[in-house]
Coordinates of C-alpha atoms in Angstrom, one line a residue:
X1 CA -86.8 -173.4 38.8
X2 CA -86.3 -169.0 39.3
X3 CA -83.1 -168.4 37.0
X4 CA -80.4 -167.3 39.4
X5 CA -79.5 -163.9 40.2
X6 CA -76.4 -162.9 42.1
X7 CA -76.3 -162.8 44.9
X8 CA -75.9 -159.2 45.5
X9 CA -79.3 -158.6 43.4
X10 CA -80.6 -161.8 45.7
X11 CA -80.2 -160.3 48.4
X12 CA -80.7 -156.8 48.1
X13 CA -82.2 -155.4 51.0
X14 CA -85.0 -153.4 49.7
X15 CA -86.2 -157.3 47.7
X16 CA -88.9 -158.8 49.4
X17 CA -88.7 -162.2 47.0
X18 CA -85.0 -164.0 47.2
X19 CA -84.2 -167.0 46.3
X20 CA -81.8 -170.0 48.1
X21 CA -78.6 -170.8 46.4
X22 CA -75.6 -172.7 47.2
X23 CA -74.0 -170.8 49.9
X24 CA -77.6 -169.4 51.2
X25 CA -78.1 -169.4 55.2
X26 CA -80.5 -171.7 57.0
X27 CA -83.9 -169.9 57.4
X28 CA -85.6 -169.0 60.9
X29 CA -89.0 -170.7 61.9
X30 CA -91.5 -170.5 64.1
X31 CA -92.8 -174.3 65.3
X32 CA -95.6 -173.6 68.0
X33 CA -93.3 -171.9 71.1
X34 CA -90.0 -173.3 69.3
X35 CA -87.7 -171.8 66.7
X36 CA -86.3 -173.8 63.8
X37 CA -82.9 -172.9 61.8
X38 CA -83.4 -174.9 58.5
X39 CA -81.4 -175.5 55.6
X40 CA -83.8 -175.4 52.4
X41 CA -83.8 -176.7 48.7
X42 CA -81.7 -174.8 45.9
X43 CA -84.5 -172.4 44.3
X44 CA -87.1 -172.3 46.9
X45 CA -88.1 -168.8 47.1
X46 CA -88.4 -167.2 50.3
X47 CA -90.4 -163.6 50.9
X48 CA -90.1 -161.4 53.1
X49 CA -92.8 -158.9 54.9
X50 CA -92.2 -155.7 54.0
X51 CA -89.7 -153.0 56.9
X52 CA -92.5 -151.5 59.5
X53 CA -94.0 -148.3 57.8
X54 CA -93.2 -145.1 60.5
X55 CA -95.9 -144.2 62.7
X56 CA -97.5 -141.0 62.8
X57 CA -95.5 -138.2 65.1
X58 CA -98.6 -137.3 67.3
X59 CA -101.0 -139.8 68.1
X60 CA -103.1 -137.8 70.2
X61 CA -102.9 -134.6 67.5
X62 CA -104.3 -137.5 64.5
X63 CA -106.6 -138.7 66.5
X64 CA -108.7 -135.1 67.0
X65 CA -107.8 -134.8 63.0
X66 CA -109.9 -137.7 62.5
X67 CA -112.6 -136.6 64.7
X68 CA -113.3 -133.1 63.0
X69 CA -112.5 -134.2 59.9
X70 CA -114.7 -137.5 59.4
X71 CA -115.4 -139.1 56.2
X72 CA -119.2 -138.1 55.1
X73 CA -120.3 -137.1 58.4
X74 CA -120.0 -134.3 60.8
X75 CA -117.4 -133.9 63.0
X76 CA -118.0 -136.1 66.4
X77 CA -118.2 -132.8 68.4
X78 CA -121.2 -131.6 66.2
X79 CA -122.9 -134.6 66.6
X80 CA -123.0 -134.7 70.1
X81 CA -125.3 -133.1 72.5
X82 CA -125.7 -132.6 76.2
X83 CA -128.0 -135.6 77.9
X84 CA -128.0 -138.1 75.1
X85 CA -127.4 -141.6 75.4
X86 CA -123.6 -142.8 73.9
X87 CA -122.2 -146.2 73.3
X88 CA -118.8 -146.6 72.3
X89 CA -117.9 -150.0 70.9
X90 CA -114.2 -151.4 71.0
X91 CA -112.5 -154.2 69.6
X92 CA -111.5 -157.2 71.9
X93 CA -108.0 -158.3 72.5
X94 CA -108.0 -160.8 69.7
X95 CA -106.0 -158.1 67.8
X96 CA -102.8 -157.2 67.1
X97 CA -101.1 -160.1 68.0
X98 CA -99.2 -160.1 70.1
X99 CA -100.5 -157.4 72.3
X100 CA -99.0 -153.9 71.9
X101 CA -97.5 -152.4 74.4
X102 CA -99.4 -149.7 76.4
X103 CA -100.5 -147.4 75.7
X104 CA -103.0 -149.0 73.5
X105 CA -104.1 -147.3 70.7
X106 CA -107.6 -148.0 71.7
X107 CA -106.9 -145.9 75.2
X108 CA -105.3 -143.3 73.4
X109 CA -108.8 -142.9 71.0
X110 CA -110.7 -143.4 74.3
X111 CA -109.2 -140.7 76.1
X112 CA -109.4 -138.4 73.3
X113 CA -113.6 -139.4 72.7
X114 CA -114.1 -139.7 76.5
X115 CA -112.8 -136.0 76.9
X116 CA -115.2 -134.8 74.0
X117 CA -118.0 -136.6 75.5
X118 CA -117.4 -135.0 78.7
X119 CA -116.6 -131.2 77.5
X120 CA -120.2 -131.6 75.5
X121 CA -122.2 -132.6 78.7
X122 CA -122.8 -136.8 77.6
X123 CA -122.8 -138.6 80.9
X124 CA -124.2 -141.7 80.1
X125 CA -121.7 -143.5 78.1
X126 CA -121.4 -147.3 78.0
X127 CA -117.8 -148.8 77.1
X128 CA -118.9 -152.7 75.8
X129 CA -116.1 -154.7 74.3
X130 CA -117.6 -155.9 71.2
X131 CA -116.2 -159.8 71.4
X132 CA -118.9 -161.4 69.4
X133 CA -119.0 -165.0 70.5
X134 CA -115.3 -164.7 71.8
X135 CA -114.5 -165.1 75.6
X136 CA -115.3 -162.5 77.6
X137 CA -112.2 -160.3 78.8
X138 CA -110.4 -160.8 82.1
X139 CA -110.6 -158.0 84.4
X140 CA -107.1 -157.3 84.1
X141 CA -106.9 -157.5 80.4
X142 CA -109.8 -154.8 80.6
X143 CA -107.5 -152.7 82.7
X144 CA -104.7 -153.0 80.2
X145 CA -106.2 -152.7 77.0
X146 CA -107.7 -148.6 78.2
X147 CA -105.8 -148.1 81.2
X148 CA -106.1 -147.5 84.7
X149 CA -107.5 -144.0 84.6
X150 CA -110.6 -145.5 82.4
X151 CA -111.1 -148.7 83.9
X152 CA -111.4 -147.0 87.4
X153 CA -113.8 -144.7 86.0
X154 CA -116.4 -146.9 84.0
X155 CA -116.1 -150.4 85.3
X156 CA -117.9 -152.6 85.7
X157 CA -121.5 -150.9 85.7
X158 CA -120.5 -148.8 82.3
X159 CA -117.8 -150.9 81.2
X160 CA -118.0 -154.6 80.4
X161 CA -118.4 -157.3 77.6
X162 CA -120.6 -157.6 75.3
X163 CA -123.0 -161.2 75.9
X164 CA -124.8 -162.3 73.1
X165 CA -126.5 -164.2 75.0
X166 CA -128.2 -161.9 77.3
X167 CA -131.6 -162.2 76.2
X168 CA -132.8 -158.7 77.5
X169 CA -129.4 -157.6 76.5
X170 CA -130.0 -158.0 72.4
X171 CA -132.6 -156.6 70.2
X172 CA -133.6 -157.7 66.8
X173 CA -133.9 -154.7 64.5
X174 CA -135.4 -156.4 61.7
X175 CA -134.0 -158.5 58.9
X176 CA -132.2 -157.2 55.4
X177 CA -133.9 -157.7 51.8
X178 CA -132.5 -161.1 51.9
X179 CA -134.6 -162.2 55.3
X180 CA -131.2 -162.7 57.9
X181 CA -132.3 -161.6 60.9
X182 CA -130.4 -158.6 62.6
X183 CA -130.0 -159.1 66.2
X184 CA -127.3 -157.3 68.5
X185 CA -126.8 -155.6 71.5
X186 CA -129.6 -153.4 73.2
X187 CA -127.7 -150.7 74.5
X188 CA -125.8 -150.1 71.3
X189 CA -129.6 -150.3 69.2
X190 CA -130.9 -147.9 71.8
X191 CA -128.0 -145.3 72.0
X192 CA -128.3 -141.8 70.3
X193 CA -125.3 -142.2 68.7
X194 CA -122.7 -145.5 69.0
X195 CA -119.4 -145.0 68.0
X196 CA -117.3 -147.9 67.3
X197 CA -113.1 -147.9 68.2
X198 CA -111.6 -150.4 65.7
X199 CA -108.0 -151.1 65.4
X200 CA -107.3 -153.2 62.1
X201 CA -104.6 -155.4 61.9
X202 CA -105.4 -157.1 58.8
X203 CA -107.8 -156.3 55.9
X204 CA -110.0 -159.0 56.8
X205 CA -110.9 -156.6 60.0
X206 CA -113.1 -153.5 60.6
X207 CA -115.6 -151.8 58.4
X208 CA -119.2 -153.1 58.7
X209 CA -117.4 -156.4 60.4
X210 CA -117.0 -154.4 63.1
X211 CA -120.8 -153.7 64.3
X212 CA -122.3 -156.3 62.8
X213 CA -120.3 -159.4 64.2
X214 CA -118.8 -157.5 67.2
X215 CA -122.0 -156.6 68.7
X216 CA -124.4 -159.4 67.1
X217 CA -125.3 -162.6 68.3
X218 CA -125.5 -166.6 67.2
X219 CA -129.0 -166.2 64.8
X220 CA -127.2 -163.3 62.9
X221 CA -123.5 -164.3 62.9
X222 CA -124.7 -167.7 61.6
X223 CA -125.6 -166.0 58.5
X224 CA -122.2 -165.4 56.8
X225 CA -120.3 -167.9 59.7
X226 CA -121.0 -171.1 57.5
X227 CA -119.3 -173.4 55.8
X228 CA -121.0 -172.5 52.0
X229 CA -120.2 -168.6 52.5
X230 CA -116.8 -169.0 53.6
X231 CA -116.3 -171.8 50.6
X232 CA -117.3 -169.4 48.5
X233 CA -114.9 -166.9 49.6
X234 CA -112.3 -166.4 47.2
X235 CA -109.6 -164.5 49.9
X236 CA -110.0 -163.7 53.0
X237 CA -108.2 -160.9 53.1
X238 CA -109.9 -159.1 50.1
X239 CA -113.4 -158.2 50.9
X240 CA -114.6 -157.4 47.0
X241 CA -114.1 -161.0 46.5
X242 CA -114.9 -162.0 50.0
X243 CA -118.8 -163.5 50.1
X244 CA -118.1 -163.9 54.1
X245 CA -117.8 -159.7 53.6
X246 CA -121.0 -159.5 50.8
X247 CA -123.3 -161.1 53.5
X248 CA -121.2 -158.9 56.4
X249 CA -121.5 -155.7 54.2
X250 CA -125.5 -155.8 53.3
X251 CA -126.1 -156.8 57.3
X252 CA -123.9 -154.1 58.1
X253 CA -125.7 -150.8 55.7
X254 CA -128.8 -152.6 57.3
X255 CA -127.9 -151.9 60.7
X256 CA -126.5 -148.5 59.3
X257 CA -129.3 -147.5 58.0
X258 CA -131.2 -148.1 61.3
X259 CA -128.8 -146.5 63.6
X260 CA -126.2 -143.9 63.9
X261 CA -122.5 -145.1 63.9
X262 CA -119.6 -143.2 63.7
X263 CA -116.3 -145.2 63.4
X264 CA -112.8 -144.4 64.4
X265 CA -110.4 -146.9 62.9
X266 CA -106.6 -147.0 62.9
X267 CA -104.4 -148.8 61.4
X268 CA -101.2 -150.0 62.2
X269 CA -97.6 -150.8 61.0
X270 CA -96.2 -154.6 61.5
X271 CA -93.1 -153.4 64.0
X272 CA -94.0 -157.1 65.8
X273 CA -90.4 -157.2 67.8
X274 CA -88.5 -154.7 69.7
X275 CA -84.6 -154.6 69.5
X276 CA -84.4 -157.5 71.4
X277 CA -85.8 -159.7 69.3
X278 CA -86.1 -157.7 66.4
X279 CA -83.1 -159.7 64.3
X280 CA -86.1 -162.4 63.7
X281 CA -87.1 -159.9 60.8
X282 CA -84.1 -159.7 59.2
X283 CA -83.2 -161.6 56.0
X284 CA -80.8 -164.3 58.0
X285 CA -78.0 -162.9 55.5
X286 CA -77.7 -159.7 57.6
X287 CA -77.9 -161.1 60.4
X288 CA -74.5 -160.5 63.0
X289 CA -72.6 -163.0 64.9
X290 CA -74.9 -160.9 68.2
X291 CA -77.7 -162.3 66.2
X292 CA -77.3 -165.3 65.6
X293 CA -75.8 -165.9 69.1
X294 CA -79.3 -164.5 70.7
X295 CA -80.6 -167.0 68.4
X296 CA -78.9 -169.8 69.6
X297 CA -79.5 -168.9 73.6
X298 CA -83.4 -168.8 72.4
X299 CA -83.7 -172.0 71.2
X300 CA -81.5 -173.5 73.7
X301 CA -83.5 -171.6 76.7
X302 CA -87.0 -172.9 74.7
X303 CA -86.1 -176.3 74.1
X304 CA -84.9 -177.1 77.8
X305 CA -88.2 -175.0 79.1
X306 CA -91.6 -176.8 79.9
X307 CA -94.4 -175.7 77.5
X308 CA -96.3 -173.5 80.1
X309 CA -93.2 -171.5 80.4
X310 CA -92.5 -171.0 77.0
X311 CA -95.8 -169.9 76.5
X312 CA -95.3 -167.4 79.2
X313 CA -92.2 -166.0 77.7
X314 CA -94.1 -165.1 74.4
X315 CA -97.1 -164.0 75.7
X316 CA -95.1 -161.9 78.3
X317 CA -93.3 -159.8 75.4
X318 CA -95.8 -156.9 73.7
X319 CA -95.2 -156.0 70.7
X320 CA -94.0 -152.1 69.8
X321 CA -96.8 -151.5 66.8
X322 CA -97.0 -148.0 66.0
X323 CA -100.2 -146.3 64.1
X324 CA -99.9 -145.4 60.8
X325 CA -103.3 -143.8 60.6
X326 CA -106.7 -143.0 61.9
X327 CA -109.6 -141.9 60.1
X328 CA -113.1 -141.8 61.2
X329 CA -117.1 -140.7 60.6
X330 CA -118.8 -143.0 57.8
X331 CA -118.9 -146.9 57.7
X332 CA -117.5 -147.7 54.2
X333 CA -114.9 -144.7 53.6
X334 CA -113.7 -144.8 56.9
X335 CA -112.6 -148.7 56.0
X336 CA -111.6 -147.6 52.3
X337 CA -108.6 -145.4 53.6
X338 CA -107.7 -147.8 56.5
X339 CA -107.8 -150.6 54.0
X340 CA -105.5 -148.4 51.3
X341 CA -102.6 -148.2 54.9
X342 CA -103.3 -152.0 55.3
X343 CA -102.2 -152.8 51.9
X344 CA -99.5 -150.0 51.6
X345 CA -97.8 -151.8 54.8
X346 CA -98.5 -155.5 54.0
X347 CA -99.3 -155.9 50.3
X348 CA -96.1 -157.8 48.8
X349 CA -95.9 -158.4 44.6
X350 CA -95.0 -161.5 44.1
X351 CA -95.2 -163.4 40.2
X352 CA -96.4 -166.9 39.8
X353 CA -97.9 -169.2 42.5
X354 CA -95.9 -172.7 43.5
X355 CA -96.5 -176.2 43.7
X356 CA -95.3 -176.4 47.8
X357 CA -95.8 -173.2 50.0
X358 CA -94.3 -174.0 53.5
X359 CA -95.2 -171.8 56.6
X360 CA -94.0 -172.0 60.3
X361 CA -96.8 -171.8 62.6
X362 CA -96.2 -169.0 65.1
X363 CA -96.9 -169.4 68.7
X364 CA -100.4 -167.1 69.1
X365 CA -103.8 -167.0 67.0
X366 CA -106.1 -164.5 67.6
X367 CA -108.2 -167.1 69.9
X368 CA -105.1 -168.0 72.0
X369 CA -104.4 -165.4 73.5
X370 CA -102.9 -165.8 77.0
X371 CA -103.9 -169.6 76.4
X372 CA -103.3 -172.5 74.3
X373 CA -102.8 -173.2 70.1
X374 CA -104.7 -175.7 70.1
X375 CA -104.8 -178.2 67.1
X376 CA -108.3 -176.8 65.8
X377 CA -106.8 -173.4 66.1
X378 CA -103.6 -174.6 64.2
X379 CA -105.5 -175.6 61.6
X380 CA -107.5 -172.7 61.1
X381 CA -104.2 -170.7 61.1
X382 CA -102.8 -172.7 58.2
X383 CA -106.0 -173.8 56.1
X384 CA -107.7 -170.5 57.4
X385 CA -105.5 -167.4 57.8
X386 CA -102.3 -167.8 56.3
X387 CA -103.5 -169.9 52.9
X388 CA -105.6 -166.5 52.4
X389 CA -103.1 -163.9 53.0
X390 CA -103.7 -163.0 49.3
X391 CA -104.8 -160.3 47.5
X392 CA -105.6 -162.0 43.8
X393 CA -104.5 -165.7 43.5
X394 CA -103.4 -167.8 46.4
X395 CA -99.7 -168.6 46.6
X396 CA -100.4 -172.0 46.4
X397 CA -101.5 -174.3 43.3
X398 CA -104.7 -175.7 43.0
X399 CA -104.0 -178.9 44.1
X400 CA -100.2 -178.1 45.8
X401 CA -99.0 -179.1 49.2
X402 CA -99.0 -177.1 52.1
X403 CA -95.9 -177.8 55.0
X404 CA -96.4 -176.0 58.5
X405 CA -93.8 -177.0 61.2
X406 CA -95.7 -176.9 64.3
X407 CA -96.0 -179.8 67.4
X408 CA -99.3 -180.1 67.2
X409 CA -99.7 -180.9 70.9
X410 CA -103.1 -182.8 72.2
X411 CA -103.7 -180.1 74.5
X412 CA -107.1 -177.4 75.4
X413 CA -107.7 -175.0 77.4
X414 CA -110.1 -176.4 79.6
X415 CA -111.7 -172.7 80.6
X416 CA -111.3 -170.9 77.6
X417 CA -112.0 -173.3 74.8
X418 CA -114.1 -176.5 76.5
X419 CA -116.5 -176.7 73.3
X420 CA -112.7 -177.8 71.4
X421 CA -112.3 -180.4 73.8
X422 CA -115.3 -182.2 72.7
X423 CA -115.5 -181.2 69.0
X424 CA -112.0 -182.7 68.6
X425 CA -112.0 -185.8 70.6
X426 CA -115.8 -186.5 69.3
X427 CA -116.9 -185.1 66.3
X428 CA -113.8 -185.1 64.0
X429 CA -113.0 -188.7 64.4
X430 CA -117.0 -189.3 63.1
X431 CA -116.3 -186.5 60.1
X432 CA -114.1 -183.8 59.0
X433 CA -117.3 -183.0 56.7
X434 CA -118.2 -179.2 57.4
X435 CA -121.4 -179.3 56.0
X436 CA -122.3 -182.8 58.0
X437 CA -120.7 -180.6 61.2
X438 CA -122.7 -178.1 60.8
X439 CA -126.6 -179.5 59.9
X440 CA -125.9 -182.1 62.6
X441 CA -124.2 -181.0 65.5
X442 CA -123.5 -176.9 65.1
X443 CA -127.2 -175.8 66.8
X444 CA -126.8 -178.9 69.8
X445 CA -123.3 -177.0 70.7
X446 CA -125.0 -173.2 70.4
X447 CA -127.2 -174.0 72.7
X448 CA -125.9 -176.3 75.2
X449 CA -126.6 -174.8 78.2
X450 CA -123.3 -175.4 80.3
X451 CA -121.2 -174.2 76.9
X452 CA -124.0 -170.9 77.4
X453 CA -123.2 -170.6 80.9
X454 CA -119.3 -171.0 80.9
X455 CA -119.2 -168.4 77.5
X456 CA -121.6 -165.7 79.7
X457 CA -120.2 -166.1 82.9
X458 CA -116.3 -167.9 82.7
X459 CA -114.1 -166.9 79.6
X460 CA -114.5 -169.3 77.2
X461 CA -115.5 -168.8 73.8
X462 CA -119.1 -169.3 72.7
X463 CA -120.1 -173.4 72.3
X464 CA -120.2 -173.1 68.5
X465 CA -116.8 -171.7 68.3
X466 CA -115.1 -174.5 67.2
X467 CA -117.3 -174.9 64.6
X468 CA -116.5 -171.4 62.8
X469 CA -112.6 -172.1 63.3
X470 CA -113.3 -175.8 61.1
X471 CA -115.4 -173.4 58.6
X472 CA -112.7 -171.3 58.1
X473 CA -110.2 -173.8 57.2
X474 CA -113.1 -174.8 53.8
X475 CA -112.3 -173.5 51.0
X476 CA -108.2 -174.3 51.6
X477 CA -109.4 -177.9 52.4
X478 CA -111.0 -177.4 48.9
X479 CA -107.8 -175.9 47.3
X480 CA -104.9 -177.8 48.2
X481 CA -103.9 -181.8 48.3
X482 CA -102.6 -182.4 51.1
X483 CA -101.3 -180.5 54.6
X484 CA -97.9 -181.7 55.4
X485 CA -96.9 -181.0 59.5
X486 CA -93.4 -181.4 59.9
X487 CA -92.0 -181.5 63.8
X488 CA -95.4 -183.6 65.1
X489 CA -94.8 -184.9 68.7
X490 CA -97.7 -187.5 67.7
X491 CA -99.6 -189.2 65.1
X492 CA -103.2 -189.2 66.2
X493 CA -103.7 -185.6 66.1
X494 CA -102.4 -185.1 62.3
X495 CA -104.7 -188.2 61.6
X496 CA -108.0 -186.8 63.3
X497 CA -107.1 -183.4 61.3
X498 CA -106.3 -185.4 57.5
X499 CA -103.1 -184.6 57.8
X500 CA -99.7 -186.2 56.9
X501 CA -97.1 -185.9 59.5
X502 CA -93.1 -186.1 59.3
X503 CA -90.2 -185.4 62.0
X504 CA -88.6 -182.8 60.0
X505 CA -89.3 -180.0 57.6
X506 CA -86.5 -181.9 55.0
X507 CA -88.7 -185.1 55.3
X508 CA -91.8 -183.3 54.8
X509 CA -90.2 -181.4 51.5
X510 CA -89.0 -184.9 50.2
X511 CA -92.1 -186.4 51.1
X512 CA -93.7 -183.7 48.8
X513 CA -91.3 -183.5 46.2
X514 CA -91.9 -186.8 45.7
X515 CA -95.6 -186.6 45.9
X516 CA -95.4 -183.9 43.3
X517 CA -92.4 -184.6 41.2
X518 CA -88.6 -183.2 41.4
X519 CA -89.4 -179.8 39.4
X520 CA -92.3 -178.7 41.8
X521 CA -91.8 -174.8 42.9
X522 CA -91.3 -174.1 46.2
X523 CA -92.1 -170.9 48.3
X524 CA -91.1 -170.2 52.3
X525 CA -93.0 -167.4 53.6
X526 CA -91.3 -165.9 56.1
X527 CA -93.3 -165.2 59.4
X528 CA -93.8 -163.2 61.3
X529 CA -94.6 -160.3 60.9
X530 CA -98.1 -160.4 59.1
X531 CA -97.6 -159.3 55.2
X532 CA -100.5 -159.7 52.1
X533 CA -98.9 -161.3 48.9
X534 CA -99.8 -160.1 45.3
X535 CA -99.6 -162.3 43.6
X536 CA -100.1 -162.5 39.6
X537 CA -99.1 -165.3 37.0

């Protein structure tokens, strides 16, 4: 166990690691759409995310620095010429989560590029949300994520989603010195100049990810989307260790090298809750009787509240990011200095790693989005995402014991995930073996032609989806013994996952103690918002 501190130097508000003592408050999670209060073992150590970093003063003013002062390229206005033809690649909605509020930072880098394009004579410009094998956008979520003034303007005809599998709509370019096959979208491969609006969220996000999944389709996302690569990844969140980035990265100079791409990325802080809401970041120490009163009224109003309601409330509150940064021009140090904000923001030190790490699932994934957590995307959020929010080491042990808190409901989204439906109910209970997934079922599902037609003309993600989110959740499968789900309203669905279940989070701690013996470590972290640990033995 830590040696204990006082609890003044505990609890100092500029710590990030504490620990609980005798005398320490219950801690806040989230559980799917419900929040937990929960009283935890003397030692465990809880960190913190670090306070939201402050945004930049002028948008609008960083922005146009970043344009005429690009990273090993021209400026965008010298590059630009009247009559040529101009793509301009955005991300989808998958990120931030939740959604910001408006103006999005991608409208605000739209309006300033669309005002360039315009004042240089370019008139044929093509907006195509670069969603990869993702659901296609909802009109309205189109509107919202650039505004009224741009979606009137360019949709549909010059505005839509990208469809990877439009066949006259993709182009192979040729393959890289390791033979993958480089396929993506026409108009971006036949475009003067594309220029690609990336907002990163995590360092797992943007750089040559950005063209070459965004705008690619199933034969050259399959190269790096794969159950060995992403085994092989060592953090997910650090792409020099990252083979899912290696394969990414060489695609990416390849498709570089064959066409010109200025990016604009920006980066932004983790401000996740307004005022309202905003005591759920506090260390509980701080907070006021206000606070915990708001608390109480939450969980009260959530746990009396059908699930499509609560789901409603969350998804009906943006969040109040602010950007940090924007830099733009070449691929690679465009990402460098967005990547040096991403870890100046999120990076937390932490020293040693522990035998139980316990994490509260929160109620959104990047592929739930006005939708459904699914169990498949709950697993990829603990297995996946948050085991690799690491820079270094994992938190966990080789060999430790993960505890999420999350209900685990068996419930899909019938129009935006229909390829979970049947990967779940059918294909986990005959194996949970990636690699058996993936050489026997993965191409039947790519290419079943009512998962094709729902993914190109509904909004539901690609047929093979489901596939990738199991992948994803490999090489924590590989790392730690056993996932413990405390708050399950069933048993089948931890079964069909591996997983153990419990009622509570203190049954699922004893259960792990016990499993790992009285003097194993324990770490909370405490989500949301999104942080990176450091951590070093």
């Amino acid at each position: 166990m830590t040696p204990f501190k006082t609890l003044k130097q505990l609890y100092d508000k500029d710590s990030h690691v504490v620990f609980q003592e005798k005398g320490s408050p219950p801690r806040f999670l989230f559980s799917g759409e419900d929040l937990l209060l929960e009283d935890l073992p003397v030692g465990t150590r809880i960190i913190f995310p670090r306070p939201p970093l402050e945004g930049v003063p002028n948008l609008k003013a960083a922005i146009r620095w970043a344009l005429n002062n690009p990273l090993e390229m021209e400026p965008l206005h010298a590059l630009l010429r009247p009559g040529m033809k101009v793509t301009v690649a955005i991300d989808d909605l998958s990120m931030p989560l939740p959604p910001m509020k408006t103006p999005d930072v991608r409208q605000s880098i739209l309006e300033v590029v669309l005002e360039l394009l315009a004042d240089s004579g370019v008139d044929d410009i093509h907006l195509v949300i670069a969603n990869a094998l993702h659901r296609r956008m909802t009109d309205a979520e189109m509107k919202r994520m650039v505004g009224k003034k741009i979606f009137n303007a360019f949709f549909p005809e010059r505005y839509y989603n990208h469809d990877a599998e439009d066949k006259e709509g993709m182009l192979d370019i040729g393959e890289t010195e390791l033979g993958e096959r480089v396929i993506i979208n026409r108009r971006a491969a036949e475009s003067d100049l594309l220029i690609y609006v990336n907002v990163n969220f995590v360092p797992m996000n943007g750089g040559h990810k950005s063209v070459a999944t965004g705008l690619a389709g199933y034969q050259s996302i399959q190269h790096h989307h794969n159950p060995q690569t992403l085994r092989a990844t060592e953090s997910y969140m650090e792409p020099s260790r990252s083979a899912l980035h290696s394969t990414i990265n060489r695609i990416g100079r390849f498709i570089d090298q064959k066409l010109k791409v200025f990016h604009i990325e920006s980066a932004l802080n983790n401000r996740m809750f307004d005022n309202q809401l905003g005591f759920l970041t506090k260390k509980e120490e701080y907070w006021e009787e206000f606070d915990r009163l708001k608390f109480k009224a939450m969980q009260a109003l959530l746990k009396r509240s059908p699930k499509p309601l609560k789901r409603k409330i969350f998804q009906a509150i943006p969040s109040p990011y602010e950007v940090i940064g924007v830099f733009a021009g070449k691929t690679e140090p465009t990402h460098e200095r967005i990547l040096e904000l991403c870890h100046k923001q999120y990076a937390v030190p932490v020293k040693g790693q522990s035998d139980i790490v316990i994490m509260g699932i929160p109620f959104v994934c990047p592929y739930s989005v006005n939708s459904i957590l699914n169990p498949i995307l709950v697993q990829v959020m603990a297995q996946g995402y948050l085991f690799n929010l690491n820079r270094g080491i994992p938190l966990l042990k080789k060999g430790g014991i993960l505890i999420i808190t999350h209900p685990l409901f068996d419930e899909f989204d019938p129009i935006q995930h229909p390829s979970y439906i049947e990967f779940f109910h059918r294909l986990l209970p005959e194996t949970r073996d990636a690699h058996i997934l993936s050489h026997k079922y993965e191409k039947a599902f790519a290419q079943n032609p009512s998962y094709v037609h729902l993914y190109r003309k509904g909004n539901a993600y690609h047929g093979v989806h489901p596939f990738y989110m199991w992948y994803w959740g490999e090489n924590g499968r590989a790392h730690m013994s056993r996932v413990i789900c405390a708050g399950t309203e069933n048993n089948h669905v931890p079964k069909i996952l591996g997983w153990d279940r419990t009622d509570t989070l203190a049954e699922a701690i004893e259960e792990a103690l016990g499993s790992l013996g009285r003097s194993a470590s324990i770490s909370l972290v405490h989500l949301p918002p999104a942080l990176q640990l450091d951590v070093k033995l």
